[in-house]
Amino acid sequence: LKHGAKSTDIVIVKNFENLTEFGKKTMKKLMEVGIHILVEYSQKNINMVETLNVVSGDGGGDSGGDGGGDSGGDSGGDSGSESGDGNGTESGDGNGTESGDGNGTESVGENGTKSVGGNGSNKPQLINNILFYTDLNNIQNMLKNKNIIKDYALILNGKEDIKDIENIKKLTPTPLFILLKPENIYEHILVTRRFNQILQSLNIDIPYIHYFNINSKNYDDIIVDAALYLGTCLVDLMGEGVIINVTSDVNLDNINDSSNSAKPTENISSKVALNSFLTLNILQDARIRLFKTDYISCPSCGRTLFNIQETTKKIMKLTGHLKGVKIAVMGCIVNGIGEMADAHFGYVGSAPKKIDLYYGKELVERNIPEDEACDKLIELIKKHGKWEDP
């Protein structure tokens, strides 16, 4: 929550029927800031929803998104993920919440949304923030409960028959989004490609979120699995979000969330934090959701005209709190200008100990002494309204 929750963020909660009183308070707090709670459809969970104390009023919020919509969660869990599927998550799908019992989820992009709840609803505001999810076997039973079900999610493994997927269009109402959860991670890309092609061929315009379990106990393996199987899909524009659930106990003692912030980094002390770290960074690198400053830096070569490693660290320390700002640090003007990609600001070596500054692709100041260049960069960021005090 301290990083800023969105009304399109979602927390998936398993074992919802077993919420403690502390867990109920956590759920209510999450809903009060606009987060949506996603719960598996069952009579026990319906009964639990009815026990929650809620406020009256019109609910609503946005969730999902055809080209991106933000769908993620900022709640936590004892062994879940920020954008994950596990035991509680900051944005994930897990069991339990950091302050409570749940599994959370995080994720999704920023282009386009679908409405959840809505101003015309007579349901209390916080109840509008609870969505149910189910599979194809139970969907018709769930939809009969019109007093409870307004918006919902459908969970699939991606191997369903084409006819079954086509029948999704006949559901009334159609799902707000789909949770795509293949049976194992090694077939995730293949299953996603098949599923994505089927949706396109059937003109089904329902966003889907990757629901991803990682069973490894080794941190490096977890990083590789998450980046490879999820990152590949997102870079190919398949899916609008990510749910990560690290299911095994991992040695987290020496893992830090290097958010490039000017503030000291915080230890990743739980699965919730680990899942959050993985999910948000994958979404950031896939350009689906920017939650921190984005840096583009060349690896250095014989043409580099300043100490690019130390300079990059210095710039990251000064600007790491600027959410969504893209800064390129390039060693020379030979390749630097072309490699800045879509950066808002560019810091490029032009001569020994001299720096050129760019706004987009436009050269705005030339041959600045290196010891003055960082201050000049900050002035440029302020000039264009992208600066915020740490």
Tab-separated table of C-alpha atoms in Angstrom:
chain	number	residue	atom	x	y	z
A	1	LEU	CA	0.000	0.000	0.000
A	2	LYS	CA	2.848	2.380	0.692
A	3	HIS	CA	3.789	2.256	-2.995
A	4	GLY	CA	0.319	3.444	-4.000
A	5	ALA	CA	-2.681	1.211	-4.560
A	6	LYS	CA	-4.897	1.584	-7.599
A	7	SER	CA	-8.622	0.981	-7.893
A	8	THR	CA	-7.744	-1.579	-10.566
A	9	ASP	CA	-5.535	-3.627	-8.243
A	10	ILE	CA	-6.687	-7.064	-7.209
A	11	VAL	CA	-5.823	-9.436	-4.385
A	12	ILE	CA	-6.748	-13.093	-4.856
A	13	VAL	CA	-7.594	-14.721	-1.538
A	14	LYS	CA	-7.615	-18.470	-1.036
A	15	ASN	CA	-9.078	-20.081	2.078
A	16	PHE	CA	-11.265	-17.013	2.354
A	17	GLU	CA	-13.777	-18.939	4.453
A	18	ASN	CA	-11.120	-19.300	7.180
A	19	LEU	CA	-10.413	-15.600	7.631
A	20	THR	CA	-9.676	-14.617	11.206
A	21	GLU	CA	-11.007	-11.386	12.670
A	22	PHE	CA	-7.614	-9.861	11.958
A	23	GLY	CA	-7.867	-11.105	8.383
A	24	LYS	CA	-11.307	-9.537	8.007
A	25	LYS	CA	-9.930	-6.197	9.131
A	26	THR	CA	-7.164	-6.534	6.570
A	27	MET	CA	-9.654	-7.277	3.787
A	28	LYS	CA	-11.722	-4.273	4.763
A	29	LYS	CA	-8.680	-2.011	4.797
A	30	LEU	CA	-7.698	-3.185	1.329
A	31	MET	CA	-11.180	-2.586	-0.027
A	32	GLU	CA	-11.374	0.850	1.559
A	33	VAL	CA	-8.404	2.001	-0.514
A	34	GLY	CA	-10.044	0.676	-3.673
A	35	ILE	CA	-8.439	-2.743	-4.058
A	36	HIS	CA	-10.655	-5.563	-5.314
A	37	ILE	CA	-10.678	-8.925	-3.539
A	38	LEU	CA	-10.939	-12.003	-5.774
A	39	VAL	CA	-12.371	-15.070	-4.036
A	40	GLU	CA	-13.083	-18.600	-5.254
A	41	TYR	CA	-16.803	-19.199	-5.624
A	42	SER	CA	-18.251	-21.443	-2.904
A	43	GLN	CA	-21.115	-21.258	-0.451
A	44	LYS	CA	-18.671	-21.013	2.455
A	45	ASN	CA	-17.008	-18.001	0.877
A	46	ILE	CA	-20.377	-16.397	0.172
A	47	ASN	CA	-21.229	-16.832	3.842
A	48	MET	CA	-17.928	-15.238	4.826
A	49	VAL	CA	-18.572	-12.253	2.554
A	50	GLU	CA	-21.889	-11.715	4.288
A	51	THR	CA	-20.164	-11.573	7.688
A	52	LEU	CA	-17.914	-8.697	6.668
A	53	ASN	CA	-18.934	-5.320	8.034
A	54	VAL	CA	-19.286	-2.955	5.092
A	55	VAL	CA	-20.281	0.630	4.453
A	56	SER	CA	-23.191	1.638	2.292
A	57	GLY	CA	-22.906	3.554	-0.923
A	58	ASP	CA	-22.155	3.059	-4.567
A	59	GLY	CA	-19.170	0.974	-5.391
A	60	GLY	CA	-16.999	0.726	-8.329
A	61	GLY	CA	-13.580	0.848	-9.694
A	62	ASP	CA	-11.814	-0.402	-12.742
A	63	SER	CA	-10.274	-3.764	-13.178
A	64	GLY	CA	-8.761	-5.695	-15.990
A	65	GLY	CA	-8.117	-4.154	-19.336
A	66	ASP	CA	-8.181	-5.066	-22.970
A	67	GLY	CA	-4.890	-3.439	-23.761
A	68	GLY	CA	-3.641	-3.356	-20.307
A	69	GLY	CA	-5.906	-2.179	-17.503
A	70	ASP	CA	-4.263	-2.309	-14.111
A	71	SER	CA	-5.027	-5.397	-12.178
A	72	GLY	CA	-2.821	-6.141	-9.276
A	73	GLY	CA	-2.850	-6.088	-5.590
A	74	ASP	CA	-1.050	-4.319	-2.861
A	75	SER	CA	-1.912	-6.504	0.017
A	76	GLY	CA	0.315	-9.060	1.505
A	77	GLY	CA	0.388	-12.559	2.671
A	78	ASP	CA	2.467	-14.815	4.784
A	79	SER	CA	3.535	-16.817	1.779
A	80	GLY	CA	2.095	-15.083	-1.179
A	81	SER	CA	3.026	-12.452	-3.645
A	82	GLU	CA	2.570	-8.894	-4.621
A	83	SER	CA	1.590	-9.934	-7.923
A	84	GLY	CA	1.297	-13.460	-7.445
A	85	ASP	CA	-0.556	-16.480	-6.658
A	86	GLY	CA	0.424	-17.908	-3.447
A	87	ASN	CA	-0.143	-17.689	0.180
A	88	GLY	CA	-0.992	-14.083	0.531
A	89	THR	CA	0.478	-11.392	-1.602
A	90	GLU	CA	1.048	-7.783	-1.956
A	91	SER	CA	-0.261	-8.254	-5.298
A	92	GLY	CA	-0.704	-11.796	-5.853
A	93	ASP	CA	-2.714	-14.819	-5.393
A	94	GLY	CA	-1.755	-16.702	-2.336
A	95	ASN	CA	-2.968	-18.059	0.879
A	96	GLY	CA	-3.161	-15.504	3.577
A	97	THR	CA	-2.385	-11.863	3.522
A	98	GLU	CA	0.406	-9.922	5.037
A	99	SER	CA	-2.122	-8.604	7.366
A	100	GLY	CA	-4.429	-11.476	7.319
A	101	ASP	CA	-5.187	-14.704	5.561
A	102	GLY	CA	-5.222	-14.383	1.833
A	103	ASN	CA	-3.544	-14.912	-1.391
A	104	GLY	CA	-3.120	-11.903	-3.443
A	105	THR	CA	-2.377	-10.958	-6.937
A	106	GLU	CA	-0.842	-8.137	-8.695
A	107	SER	CA	-0.631	-7.084	-12.139
A	108	VAL	CA	-1.605	-5.739	-15.394
A	109	GLY	CA	-0.966	-2.996	-17.784
A	110	GLU	CA	-2.236	0.491	-18.244
A	111	ASN	CA	-4.183	0.707	-21.492
A	112	GLY	CA	-7.924	0.396	-21.262
A	113	THR	CA	-10.100	-0.862	-18.449
A	114	LYS	CA	-13.397	-2.520	-17.783
A	115	SER	CA	-15.735	-1.347	-15.106
A	116	VAL	CA	-16.237	-3.207	-11.858
A	117	GLY	CA	-19.156	-2.423	-9.648
A	118	GLY	CA	-20.384	0.864	-10.957
A	119	ASN	CA	-22.337	3.849	-9.834
A	120	GLY	CA	-25.659	2.197	-10.561
A	121	SER	CA	-25.162	-0.640	-8.136
A	122	ASN	CA	-27.249	-0.963	-4.998
A	123	LYS	CA	-24.696	-3.153	-3.277
A	124	PRO	CA	-22.601	-1.628	-0.500
A	125	GLN	CA	-19.338	-0.165	-1.679
A	126	LEU	CA	-17.023	-2.695	-0.085
A	127	ILE	CA	-19.124	-5.638	-1.228
A	128	ASN	CA	-18.755	-4.280	-4.754
A	129	ASN	CA	-15.022	-4.707	-4.280
A	130	ILE	CA	-15.363	-8.474	-3.885
A	131	LEU	CA	-15.283	-10.566	-7.065
A	132	PHE	CA	-15.697	-14.331	-7.350
A	133	TYR	CA	-13.803	-16.628	-9.686
A	134	THR	CA	-14.570	-20.165	-10.815
A	135	ASP	CA	-13.869	-22.689	-13.586
A	136	LEU	CA	-15.998	-23.861	-16.507
A	137	ASN	CA	-17.432	-26.762	-14.497
A	138	ASN	CA	-19.032	-24.453	-11.929
A	139	ILE	CA	-19.724	-21.349	-13.959
A	140	GLN	CA	-23.436	-21.954	-14.541
A	141	ASN	CA	-24.102	-22.619	-10.855
A	142	MET	CA	-22.313	-19.415	-9.939
A	143	LEU	CA	-24.195	-17.293	-12.464
A	144	LYS	CA	-27.518	-18.449	-11.005
A	145	ASN	CA	-26.679	-16.530	-7.842
A	146	LYS	CA	-27.513	-13.131	-9.325
A	147	ASN	CA	-27.817	-11.442	-5.938
A	148	ILE	CA	-24.139	-12.049	-5.240
A	149	ILE	CA	-22.538	-12.278	-8.660
A	150	LYS	CA	-22.176	-9.140	-10.740
A	151	ASP	CA	-18.619	-9.222	-12.064
A	152	TYR	CA	-16.435	-12.316	-11.921
A	153	ALA	CA	-13.304	-13.992	-13.272
A	154	LEU	CA	-12.957	-17.341	-15.017
A	155	ILE	CA	-9.950	-19.587	-14.342
A	156	LEU	CA	-8.676	-21.766	-17.221
A	157	ASN	CA	-5.634	-23.973	-17.835
A	158	GLY	CA	-5.353	-23.077	-21.530
A	159	LYS	CA	-5.905	-26.633	-22.780
A	160	GLU	CA	-9.684	-26.399	-22.960
A	161	ASP	CA	-11.434	-27.479	-26.142
A	162	ILE	CA	-12.006	-24.668	-28.632
A	163	LYS	CA	-15.774	-25.143	-28.363
A	164	ASP	CA	-15.639	-24.693	-24.597
A	165	ILE	CA	-13.659	-21.487	-24.998
A	166	GLU	CA	-16.083	-20.258	-27.668
A	167	ASN	CA	-18.980	-20.790	-25.254
A	168	ILE	CA	-17.470	-18.132	-22.991
A	169	LYS	CA	-18.970	-15.548	-25.341
A	170	LYS	CA	-22.434	-16.910	-24.539
A	171	LEU	CA	-22.091	-16.380	-20.795
A	172	THR	CA	-24.248	-13.626	-19.317
A	173	PRO	CA	-22.476	-11.631	-18.153
A	174	THR	CA	-19.130	-12.503	-19.703
A	175	PRO	CA	-16.128	-12.712	-17.352
A	176	LEU	CA	-14.447	-9.474	-16.406
A	177	PHE	CA	-11.126	-11.218	-17.044
A	178	ILE	CA	-9.607	-14.698	-17.285
A	179	LEU	CA	-6.995	-16.241	-14.998
A	180	LEU	CA	-4.760	-18.392	-17.210
A	181	LYS	CA	-3.138	-21.068	-15.057
A	182	PRO	CA	-1.397	-23.833	-17.076
A	183	GLU	CA	-0.730	-27.085	-15.255
A	184	ASN	CA	3.050	-26.541	-15.053
A	185	ILE	CA	5.450	-23.706	-15.799
A	186	TYR	CA	7.391	-25.523	-18.505
A	187	GLU	CA	4.421	-25.531	-20.853
A	188	HIS	CA	3.348	-22.016	-19.952
A	189	ILE	CA	4.584	-20.330	-23.135
A	190	LEU	CA	3.233	-23.024	-25.459
A	191	VAL	CA	-0.159	-23.090	-23.748
A	192	THR	CA	-0.333	-19.298	-23.735
A	193	ARG	CA	0.387	-19.094	-27.472
A	194	ARG	CA	-2.376	-21.613	-28.187
A	195	PHE	CA	-4.831	-19.859	-25.901
A	196	ASN	CA	-3.999	-16.430	-27.289
A	197	GLN	CA	-4.493	-17.627	-30.883
A	198	ILE	CA	-7.850	-19.159	-30.008
A	199	LEU	CA	-9.071	-15.938	-28.382
A	200	GLN	CA	-8.039	-13.955	-31.444
A	201	SER	CA	-9.623	-16.400	-33.898
A	202	LEU	CA	-12.903	-16.311	-31.954
A	203	ASN	CA	-12.812	-12.522	-31.490
A	204	ILE	CA	-13.011	-12.911	-27.727
A	205	ASP	CA	-11.934	-9.576	-26.315
A	206	ILE	CA	-11.548	-10.533	-22.655
A	207	PRO	CA	-8.270	-9.692	-20.900
A	208	TYR	CA	-6.357	-12.514	-19.259
A	209	ILE	CA	-3.824	-12.618	-16.443
A	210	HIS	CA	-0.999	-15.141	-16.089
A	211	TYR	CA	-1.372	-17.198	-12.913
A	212	PHE	CA	2.060	-18.705	-12.220
A	213	ASN	CA	3.327	-21.124	-9.551
A	214	ILE	CA	7.090	-21.442	-8.980
A	215	ASN	CA	8.218	-24.435	-6.918
A	216	SER	CA	11.995	-23.913	-6.837
A	217	LYS	CA	13.775	-23.183	-3.550
A	218	ASN	CA	16.756	-21.531	-5.255
A	219	TYR	CA	16.474	-17.768	-5.680
A	220	ASP	CA	18.393	-17.679	-8.971
A	221	ASP	CA	16.166	-20.393	-10.440
A	222	ILE	CA	13.093	-18.456	-9.352
A	223	ILE	CA	14.359	-15.330	-11.112
A	224	VAL	CA	15.107	-17.253	-14.319
A	225	ASP	CA	11.769	-19.097	-14.363
A	226	ALA	CA	9.731	-15.964	-13.759
A	227	ALA	CA	11.614	-13.879	-16.307
A	228	LEU	CA	11.729	-16.589	-18.978
A	229	TYR	CA	8.218	-17.993	-18.938
A	230	LEU	CA	6.287	-14.868	-17.991
A	231	GLY	CA	8.513	-12.259	-19.596
A	232	THR	CA	8.411	-14.022	-22.961
A	233	CYS	CA	4.619	-13.949	-23.002
A	234	LEU	CA	4.335	-10.321	-21.939
A	235	VAL	CA	6.950	-9.065	-24.404
A	236	ASP	CA	4.951	-10.796	-27.148
A	237	LEU	CA	1.864	-8.907	-25.920
A	238	MET	CA	0.173	-12.036	-24.603
A	239	GLY	CA	-1.630	-11.271	-21.366
A	240	GLU	CA	-2.409	-8.160	-19.373
A	241	GLY	CA	-1.005	-9.098	-16.015
A	242	VAL	CA	0.910	-11.470	-13.786
A	243	ILE	CA	0.232	-13.462	-10.657
A	244	ILE	CA	3.301	-15.085	-9.130
A	245	ASN	CA	3.272	-17.579	-6.287
A	246	VAL	CA	6.557	-18.921	-4.926
A	247	THR	CA	5.326	-22.063	-3.201
A	248	SER	CA	8.558	-23.222	-1.539
A	249	ASP	CA	10.511	-21.778	1.357
A	250	VAL	CA	13.386	-19.702	0.008
A	251	ASN	CA	16.426	-18.328	1.827
A	252	LEU	CA	15.640	-14.626	1.684
A	253	ASP	CA	18.233	-13.388	4.161
A	254	ASN	CA	20.518	-11.835	1.575
A	255	ILE	CA	17.952	-10.665	-0.950
A	256	ASN	CA	17.266	-6.962	-1.199
A	257	ASP	CA	14.610	-5.075	-3.126
A	258	SER	CA	16.919	-2.834	-5.136
A	259	SER	CA	14.254	-0.379	-6.191
A	260	ASN	CA	16.896	2.184	-7.111
A	261	SER	CA	15.331	4.514	-4.594
A	262	ALA	CA	17.171	7.217	-2.726
A	263	LYS	CA	15.891	5.565	0.444
A	264	PRO	CA	17.679	2.551	1.942
A	265	THR	CA	16.572	-0.730	0.413
A	266	GLU	CA	14.365	-2.981	2.450
A	267	ASN	CA	14.962	-6.680	2.983
A	268	ILE	CA	12.627	-9.045	1.206
A	269	SER	CA	11.645	-10.832	4.365
A	270	SER	CA	8.706	-12.919	3.149
A	271	LYS	CA	7.241	-14.674	0.138
A	272	VAL	CA	4.879	-11.758	-0.204
A	273	ALA	CA	7.745	-9.353	-0.709
A	274	LEU	CA	9.574	-11.769	-3.013
A	275	ASN	CA	6.516	-12.279	-5.205
A	276	SER	CA	5.929	-8.539	-5.248
A	277	PHE	CA	9.518	-7.896	-6.240
A	278	LEU	CA	9.380	-10.427	-9.081
A	279	THR	CA	6.020	-9.379	-10.434
A	280	LEU	CA	6.502	-5.647	-10.444
A	281	ASN	CA	9.945	-5.867	-12.010
A	282	ILE	CA	8.710	-8.183	-14.770
A	283	LEU	CA	5.813	-5.839	-15.485
A	284	GLN	CA	8.206	-2.884	-15.488
A	285	ASP	CA	10.644	-4.487	-17.915
A	286	ALA	CA	7.803	-5.569	-20.199
A	287	ARG	CA	6.560	-1.949	-20.196
A	288	ILE	CA	3.171	-3.002	-18.859
A	289	ARG	CA	3.228	-1.219	-15.515
A	290	LEU	CA	5.860	1.281	-14.422
A	291	PHE	CA	6.243	1.431	-10.655
A	292	LYS	CA	9.733	2.946	-10.390
A	293	THR	CA	12.255	4.928	-12.396
A	294	ASP	CA	13.316	3.146	-15.567
A	295	TYR	CA	16.972	3.251	-16.642
A	296	ILE	CA	18.545	2.502	-19.998
A	297	SER	CA	22.324	2.231	-19.786
A	298	CYS	CA	24.947	0.951	-22.200
A	299	PRO	CA	27.445	-1.659	-20.917
A	300	SER	CA	30.476	0.567	-21.610
A	301	CYS	CA	33.157	0.120	-24.263
A	302	GLY	CA	36.360	1.761	-25.508
A	303	ARG	CA	34.421	4.816	-26.679
A	304	THR	CA	32.942	5.531	-23.251
A	305	LEU	CA	33.983	9.016	-22.193
A	306	PHE	CA	33.283	8.824	-18.440
A	307	ASN	CA	32.945	6.254	-15.645
A	308	ILE	CA	29.523	5.048	-16.692
A	309	GLN	CA	29.082	2.519	-13.875
A	310	GLU	CA	29.686	5.018	-11.079
A	311	THR	CA	27.744	7.754	-12.860
A	312	THR	CA	24.762	5.466	-13.377
A	313	LYS	CA	24.764	4.550	-9.681
A	314	LYS	CA	24.859	8.242	-8.767
A	315	ILE	CA	21.983	9.108	-11.097
A	316	MET	CA	19.954	6.171	-9.785
A	317	LYS	CA	20.487	7.360	-6.223
A	318	LEU	CA	19.332	10.878	-7.100
A	319	THR	CA	16.348	9.936	-9.261
A	320	GLY	CA	15.245	6.475	-8.110
A	321	HIS	CA	12.036	7.833	-6.581
A	322	LEU	CA	10.654	9.217	-9.871
A	323	LYS	CA	7.989	6.663	-10.732
A	324	GLY	CA	7.541	6.154	-14.461
A	325	VAL	CA	10.384	8.452	-15.548
A	326	LYS	CA	12.781	6.905	-18.088
A	327	ILE	CA	16.420	8.024	-18.010
A	328	ALA	CA	19.125	6.901	-20.448
A	329	VAL	CA	22.808	6.970	-19.448
A	330	MET	CA	24.989	6.492	-22.530
A	331	GLY	CA	28.765	6.448	-22.809
A	332	CYS	CA	29.191	8.154	-26.181
A	333	ILE	CA	27.340	9.930	-28.968
A	334	VAL	CA	28.194	7.248	-31.554
A	335	ASN	CA	25.562	4.762	-30.424
A	336	GLY	CA	24.089	6.494	-27.407
A	337	ILE	CA	21.499	8.606	-29.168
A	338	GLY	CA	20.045	5.665	-31.049
A	339	GLU	CA	20.071	3.389	-28.017
A	340	MET	CA	18.214	5.802	-25.748
A	341	ALA	CA	15.007	4.238	-27.069
A	342	ASP	CA	11.964	5.914	-25.546
A	343	ALA	CA	13.770	7.595	-22.633
A	344	HIS	CA	12.381	10.894	-21.393
A	345	PHE	CA	15.856	12.193	-20.563
A	346	GLY	CA	19.303	11.329	-21.884
A	347	TYR	CA	22.748	11.716	-20.273
A	348	VAL	CA	25.327	11.121	-23.028
A	349	GLY	CA	29.117	11.428	-23.094
A	350	SER	CA	30.183	13.884	-25.826
A	351	ALA	CA	33.902	14.388	-25.096
A	352	PRO	CA	36.302	13.382	-22.316
A	353	LYS	CA	34.658	14.516	-19.047
A	354	LYS	CA	31.915	16.325	-21.027
A	355	ILE	CA	28.211	15.473	-21.121
A	356	ASP	CA	25.332	16.272	-23.472
A	357	LEU	CA	21.786	16.287	-22.087
A	358	TYR	CA	18.735	15.294	-24.105
A	359	TYR	CA	15.012	15.705	-23.675
A	360	GLY	CA	13.686	12.800	-25.689
A	361	LYS	CA	15.751	12.882	-28.878
A	362	GLU	CA	16.327	16.626	-28.654
A	363	LEU	CA	19.777	17.886	-27.622
A	364	VAL	CA	19.116	20.620	-25.067
A	365	GLU	CA	22.545	21.293	-23.516
A	366	ARG	CA	26.008	20.495	-24.854
A	367	ASN	CA	29.462	19.846	-23.343
A	368	ILE	CA	28.535	20.176	-19.671
A	369	PRO	CA	31.432	19.488	-17.274
A	370	GLU	CA	30.966	16.028	-15.790
A	371	ASP	CA	30.944	17.284	-12.203
A	372	GLU	CA	27.986	19.576	-13.019
A	373	ALA	CA	26.034	17.209	-15.250
A	374	CYS	CA	23.955	15.417	-12.600
A	375	ASP	CA	22.709	18.716	-11.190
A	376	LYS	CA	21.907	19.892	-14.710
A	377	LEU	CA	20.005	16.668	-15.338
A	378	ILE	CA	17.853	17.270	-12.265
A	379	GLU	CA	17.202	20.840	-13.422
A	380	LEU	CA	16.092	19.487	-16.795
A	381	ILE	CA	13.752	16.980	-15.141
A	382	LYS	CA	12.241	19.762	-13.027
A	383	LYS	CA	11.844	21.998	-16.072
A	384	HIS	CA	9.651	19.414	-17.749
A	385	GLY	CA	7.511	18.708	-14.693
A	386	LYS	CA	8.779	15.190	-13.981
A	387	TRP	CA	10.503	15.911	-10.671
A	388	GLU	CA	9.149	15.054	-7.243
A	389	ASP	CA	10.946	15.608	-3.970
A	390	PRO	CA	12.142	12.326	-2.387
